[in-house]
XYZ file of C-alpha atoms in Angstrom:
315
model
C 0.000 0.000 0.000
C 3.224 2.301 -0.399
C 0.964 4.285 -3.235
C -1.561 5.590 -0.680
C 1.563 6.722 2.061
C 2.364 8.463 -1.234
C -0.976 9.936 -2.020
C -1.344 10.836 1.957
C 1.569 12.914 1.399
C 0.113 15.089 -0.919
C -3.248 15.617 0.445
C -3.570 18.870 2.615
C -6.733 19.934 4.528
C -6.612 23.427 3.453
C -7.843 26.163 6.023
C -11.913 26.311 5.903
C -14.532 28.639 6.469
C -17.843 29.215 8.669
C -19.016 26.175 10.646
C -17.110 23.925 9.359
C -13.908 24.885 10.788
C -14.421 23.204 13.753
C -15.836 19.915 12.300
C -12.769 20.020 10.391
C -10.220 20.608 13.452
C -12.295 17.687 15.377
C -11.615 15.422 12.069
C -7.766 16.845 12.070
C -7.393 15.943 15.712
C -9.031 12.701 15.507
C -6.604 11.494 12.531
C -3.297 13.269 14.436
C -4.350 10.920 17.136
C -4.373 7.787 15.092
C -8.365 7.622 16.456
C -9.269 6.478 12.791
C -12.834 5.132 13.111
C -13.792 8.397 15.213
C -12.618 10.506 12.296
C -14.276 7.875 9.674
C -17.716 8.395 12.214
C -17.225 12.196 12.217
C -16.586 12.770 8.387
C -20.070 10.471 7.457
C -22.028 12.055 10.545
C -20.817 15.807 8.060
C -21.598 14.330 4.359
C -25.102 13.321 5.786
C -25.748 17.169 6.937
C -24.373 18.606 4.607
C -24.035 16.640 1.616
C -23.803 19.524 -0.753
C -20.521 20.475 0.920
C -17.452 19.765 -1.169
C -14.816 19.720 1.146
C -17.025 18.006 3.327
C -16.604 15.272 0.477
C -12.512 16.061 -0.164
C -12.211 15.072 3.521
C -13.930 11.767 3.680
C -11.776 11.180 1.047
C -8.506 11.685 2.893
C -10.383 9.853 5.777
C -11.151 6.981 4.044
C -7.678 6.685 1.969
C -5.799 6.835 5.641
C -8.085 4.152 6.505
C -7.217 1.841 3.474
C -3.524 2.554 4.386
C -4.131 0.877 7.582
C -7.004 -1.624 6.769
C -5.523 -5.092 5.054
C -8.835 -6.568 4.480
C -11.316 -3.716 4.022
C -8.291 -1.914 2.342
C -9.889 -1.765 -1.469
C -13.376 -0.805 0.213
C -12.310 2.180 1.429
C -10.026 2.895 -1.534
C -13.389 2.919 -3.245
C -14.874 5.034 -0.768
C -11.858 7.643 -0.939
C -12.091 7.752 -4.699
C -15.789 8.138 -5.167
C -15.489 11.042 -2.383
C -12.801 13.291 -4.279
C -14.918 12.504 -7.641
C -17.775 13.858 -5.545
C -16.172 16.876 -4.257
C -14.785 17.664 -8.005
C -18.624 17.282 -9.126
C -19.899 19.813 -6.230
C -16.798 21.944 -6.931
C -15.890 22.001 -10.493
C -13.703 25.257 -10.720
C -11.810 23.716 -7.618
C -7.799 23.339 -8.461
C -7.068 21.502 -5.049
C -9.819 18.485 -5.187
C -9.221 18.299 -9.074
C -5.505 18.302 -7.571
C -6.741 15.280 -5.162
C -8.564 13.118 -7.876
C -5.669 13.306 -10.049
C -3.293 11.882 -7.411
C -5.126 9.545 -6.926
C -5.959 8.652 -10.183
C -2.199 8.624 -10.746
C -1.262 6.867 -8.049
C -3.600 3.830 -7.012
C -3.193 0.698 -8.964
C -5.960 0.010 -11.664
C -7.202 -2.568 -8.869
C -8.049 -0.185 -6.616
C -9.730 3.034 -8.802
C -6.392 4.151 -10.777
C -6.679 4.732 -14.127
C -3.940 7.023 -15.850
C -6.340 8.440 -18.464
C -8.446 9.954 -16.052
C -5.759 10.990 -14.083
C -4.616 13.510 -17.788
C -8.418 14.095 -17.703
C -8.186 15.981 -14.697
C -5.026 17.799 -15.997
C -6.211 18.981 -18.298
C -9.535 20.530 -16.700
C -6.604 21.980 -14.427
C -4.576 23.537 -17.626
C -7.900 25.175 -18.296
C -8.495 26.592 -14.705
C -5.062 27.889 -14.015
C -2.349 26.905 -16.816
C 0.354 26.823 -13.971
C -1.292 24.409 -11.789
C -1.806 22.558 -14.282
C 1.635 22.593 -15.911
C 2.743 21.710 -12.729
C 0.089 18.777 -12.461
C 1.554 17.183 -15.978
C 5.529 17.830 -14.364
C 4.265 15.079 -11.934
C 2.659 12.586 -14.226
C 5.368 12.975 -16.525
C 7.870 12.030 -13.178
C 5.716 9.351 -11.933
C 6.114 7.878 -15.606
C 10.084 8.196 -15.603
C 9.674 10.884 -18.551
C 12.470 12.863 -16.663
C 13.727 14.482 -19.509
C 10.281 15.786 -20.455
C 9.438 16.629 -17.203
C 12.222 19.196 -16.936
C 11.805 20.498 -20.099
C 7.659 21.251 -19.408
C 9.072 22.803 -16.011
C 11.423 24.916 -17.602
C 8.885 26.062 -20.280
C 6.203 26.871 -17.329
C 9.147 28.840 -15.322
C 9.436 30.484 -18.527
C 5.768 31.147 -19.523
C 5.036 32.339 -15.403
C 8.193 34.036 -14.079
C 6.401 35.806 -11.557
C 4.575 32.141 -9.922
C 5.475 31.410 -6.534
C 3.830 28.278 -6.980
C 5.820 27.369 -9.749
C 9.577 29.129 -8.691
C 8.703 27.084 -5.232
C 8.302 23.422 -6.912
C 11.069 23.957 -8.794
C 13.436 24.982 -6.384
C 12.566 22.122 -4.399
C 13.019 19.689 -7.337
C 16.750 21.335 -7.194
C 17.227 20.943 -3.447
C 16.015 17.145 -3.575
C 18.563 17.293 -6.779
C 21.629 18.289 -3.984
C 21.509 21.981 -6.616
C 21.606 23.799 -3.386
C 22.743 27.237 -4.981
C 19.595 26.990 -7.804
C 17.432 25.632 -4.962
C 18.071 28.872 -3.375
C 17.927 31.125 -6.066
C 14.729 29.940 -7.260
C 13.225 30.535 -3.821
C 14.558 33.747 -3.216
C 12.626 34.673 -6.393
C 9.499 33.001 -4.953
C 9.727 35.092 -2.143
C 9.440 38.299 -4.317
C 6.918 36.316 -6.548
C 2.975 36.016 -6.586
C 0.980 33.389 -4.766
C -2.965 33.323 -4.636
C -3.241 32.733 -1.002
C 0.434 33.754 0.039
C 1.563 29.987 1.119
C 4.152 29.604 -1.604
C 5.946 32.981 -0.481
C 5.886 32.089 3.455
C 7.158 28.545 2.228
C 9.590 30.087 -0.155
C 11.508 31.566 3.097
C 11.644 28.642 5.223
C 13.093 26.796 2.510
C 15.870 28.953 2.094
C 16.830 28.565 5.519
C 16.111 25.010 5.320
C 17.930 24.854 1.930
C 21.163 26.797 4.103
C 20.997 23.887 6.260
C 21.964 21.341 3.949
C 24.883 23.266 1.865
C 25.963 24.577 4.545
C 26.182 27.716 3.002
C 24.976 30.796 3.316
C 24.210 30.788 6.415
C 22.994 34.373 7.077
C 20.600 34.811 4.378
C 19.110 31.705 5.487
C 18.893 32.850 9.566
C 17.100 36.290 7.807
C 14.568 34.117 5.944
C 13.957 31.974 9.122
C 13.813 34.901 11.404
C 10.861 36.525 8.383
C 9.122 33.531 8.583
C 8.621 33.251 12.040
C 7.183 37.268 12.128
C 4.631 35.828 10.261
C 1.147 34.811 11.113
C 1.876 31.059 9.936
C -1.597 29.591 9.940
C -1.751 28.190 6.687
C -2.213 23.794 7.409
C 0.203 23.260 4.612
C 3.359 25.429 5.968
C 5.974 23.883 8.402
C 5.045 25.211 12.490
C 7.308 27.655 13.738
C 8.950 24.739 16.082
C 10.322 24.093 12.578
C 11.833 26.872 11.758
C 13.222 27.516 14.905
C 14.625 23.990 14.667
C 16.733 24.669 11.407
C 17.648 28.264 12.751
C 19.308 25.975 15.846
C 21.246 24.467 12.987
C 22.157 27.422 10.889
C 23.583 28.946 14.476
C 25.437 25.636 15.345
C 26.946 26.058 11.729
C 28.033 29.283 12.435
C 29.704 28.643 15.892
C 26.909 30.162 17.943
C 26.385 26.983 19.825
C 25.173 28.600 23.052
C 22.080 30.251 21.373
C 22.110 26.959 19.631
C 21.669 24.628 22.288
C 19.259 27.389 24.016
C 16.577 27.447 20.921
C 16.803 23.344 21.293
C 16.147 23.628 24.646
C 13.073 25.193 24.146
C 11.840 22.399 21.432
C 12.178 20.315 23.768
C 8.558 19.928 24.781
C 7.019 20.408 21.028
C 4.639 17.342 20.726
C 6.365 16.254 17.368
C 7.961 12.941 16.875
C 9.901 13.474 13.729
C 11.351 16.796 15.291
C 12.352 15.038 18.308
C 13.854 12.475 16.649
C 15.677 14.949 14.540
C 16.625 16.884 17.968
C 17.994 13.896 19.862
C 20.996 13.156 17.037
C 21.600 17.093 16.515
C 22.187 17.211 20.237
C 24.168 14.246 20.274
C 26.866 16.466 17.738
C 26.597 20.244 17.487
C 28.334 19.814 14.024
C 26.178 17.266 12.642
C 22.930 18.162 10.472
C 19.893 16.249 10.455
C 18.960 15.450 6.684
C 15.468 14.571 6.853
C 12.767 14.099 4.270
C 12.952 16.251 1.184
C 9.378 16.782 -0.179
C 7.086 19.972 0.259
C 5.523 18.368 3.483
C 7.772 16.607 5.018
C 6.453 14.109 7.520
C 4.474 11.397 7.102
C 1.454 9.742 7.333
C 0.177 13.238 9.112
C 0.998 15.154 6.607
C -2.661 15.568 5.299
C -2.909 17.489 8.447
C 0.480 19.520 8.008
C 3.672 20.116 6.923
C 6.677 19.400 8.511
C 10.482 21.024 7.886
């Protein structure tokens, strides 16, 4: 079931409106929990109130595909459920990027067995092209890598860079693409360019800035310009569900200041993580402790920790 980890990485409850905020916090809570059948109650007890609600919908279907990553027997069930709940919230929501986003992956992802089918998955591209043409570039850069068309991939990515210069969105992905790549200095370039760039709803640019400092981190390099973009970050109101928490950033500013022989202010910001309810951090924490001078490398994608990252994102 490796696809749906995969697919739960990329699914992000995005910040709601109204009354359902805190139906959606209850559902967030329940699944940070691991209380699976509470959220799985919860999410059917919303759909049957409010069945015209699409991200009512879009959230049973990240409930249910967390379930079928757990489930062995009732696993294809609820793969069925989760699918038929994204193609509902698409139906409800047609003009919707992110649950067009979420069918696609999934789509893309799941094995034919279990409601995959790569033709819908470019269906649902290219109703994305049509909505915003760099989402949807950005959409077809994934297929394209998820089919080993590398060399296409990066030429469609360099042709969207091209066609939107100004795209957060797009100067973001691509800069992480390069930091994944070990490109450290075009990793960082790109993002400072994202930071002066457009985003609709501002994400990309407060991302943008923690992955510079996070970016510092792993070259080793440039190690001021990446405390100033961790120090931005954390002046801002971070509420976003698919941005890192400021424990994060404060975490790779402890590095960037170990790097640059600060170890007492160091040690002092790590004392203060100490008590942040986060298992990858601490994990992270307990082998930077154990050597100053050694950096903790961990996972390289936009939301780094997993399976709760269709709650948030991690550093």
């Amino acid at each position: 079931m490796r696809w749906l980890l995969f697919l739960l990485t990329t699914l992000i409850f995005a910040p709601g409106v109204y009354a359902e905020v805190e139906t959606k916090q209850v559902i967030q809570q329940q699944l940070a929990d691991g209380s699976l059948d509470s959220a799985e109650n919860s999410v059917e007890e919303w759909v049957k109130n409010e069945p015209g609600n699409a991200e009512a919908w879009h959230t049973r279907g990240v409930v249910m595909a967390q379930q079928a990553q757990n489930a062995f027997f009732s696993a294809m069930s609820y793969a069925g459920k989760s699918v038929d709940s994204f193609e509902k919230a698409v139906e409800l929501a047609p003009d919707s990027i992110k649950y067009r986003r979420a069918l696609m992956q999934f789509y893309l992802m799941a094995p034919s067995i279990a409601g995959g089918d790569d033709e819908k998955a470019l269906a649902q591209i290219e109703k994305m092209m049509a909505l915003d043409p760099a989402q949807g570039a950005l959409a077809k850069v994934g297929y394209l890598r998820k089919h080993e068309k590398m060399t296409e991939a990066e030429s469609l990515l360099e042709e969207t860079i091209a066609a939107h210069p100004n795209n957060a969105d797009v100067l973001l992905y691509s800069g992480l693409q390069k930091q994944r790549a070990g490109e450290f200095d075009t990793a960082l370039k790109l993002f400072d360019r994202a930071v002066n760039g457009v985003s609709d709803d501002g994400s990309a640019v407060s991302m943008a800035l923690y992955q510079i400092g996070k970016t510092a981190v792993l070259a080793e390099n440039q190690i001021e310009a990446g405390i100033a973009a961790l120090n931005s970050y954390l002046e801002e109101d971070v509420t976003s569900d698919n941005l890192p928490e400021p424990h994060w950033a404060q975490f790779r500013k402890a590095q960037l200041l170990a790097l640059k022989g600060d170890t007492e202010t160091s040690e002092q910001l790590l004392a203060e993580l100490k008590g942040v309810d986060d298992k990858e951090r601490k994990n992270s924490w307990r082998n930077k402790v154990s050597n100053l001078n050694t950096l903790c490398y961990d996972h390289q994608t936009w939301r780094d920790k997993a399976p709760s990252l269709l709650l948030k994102s991690s550093g």
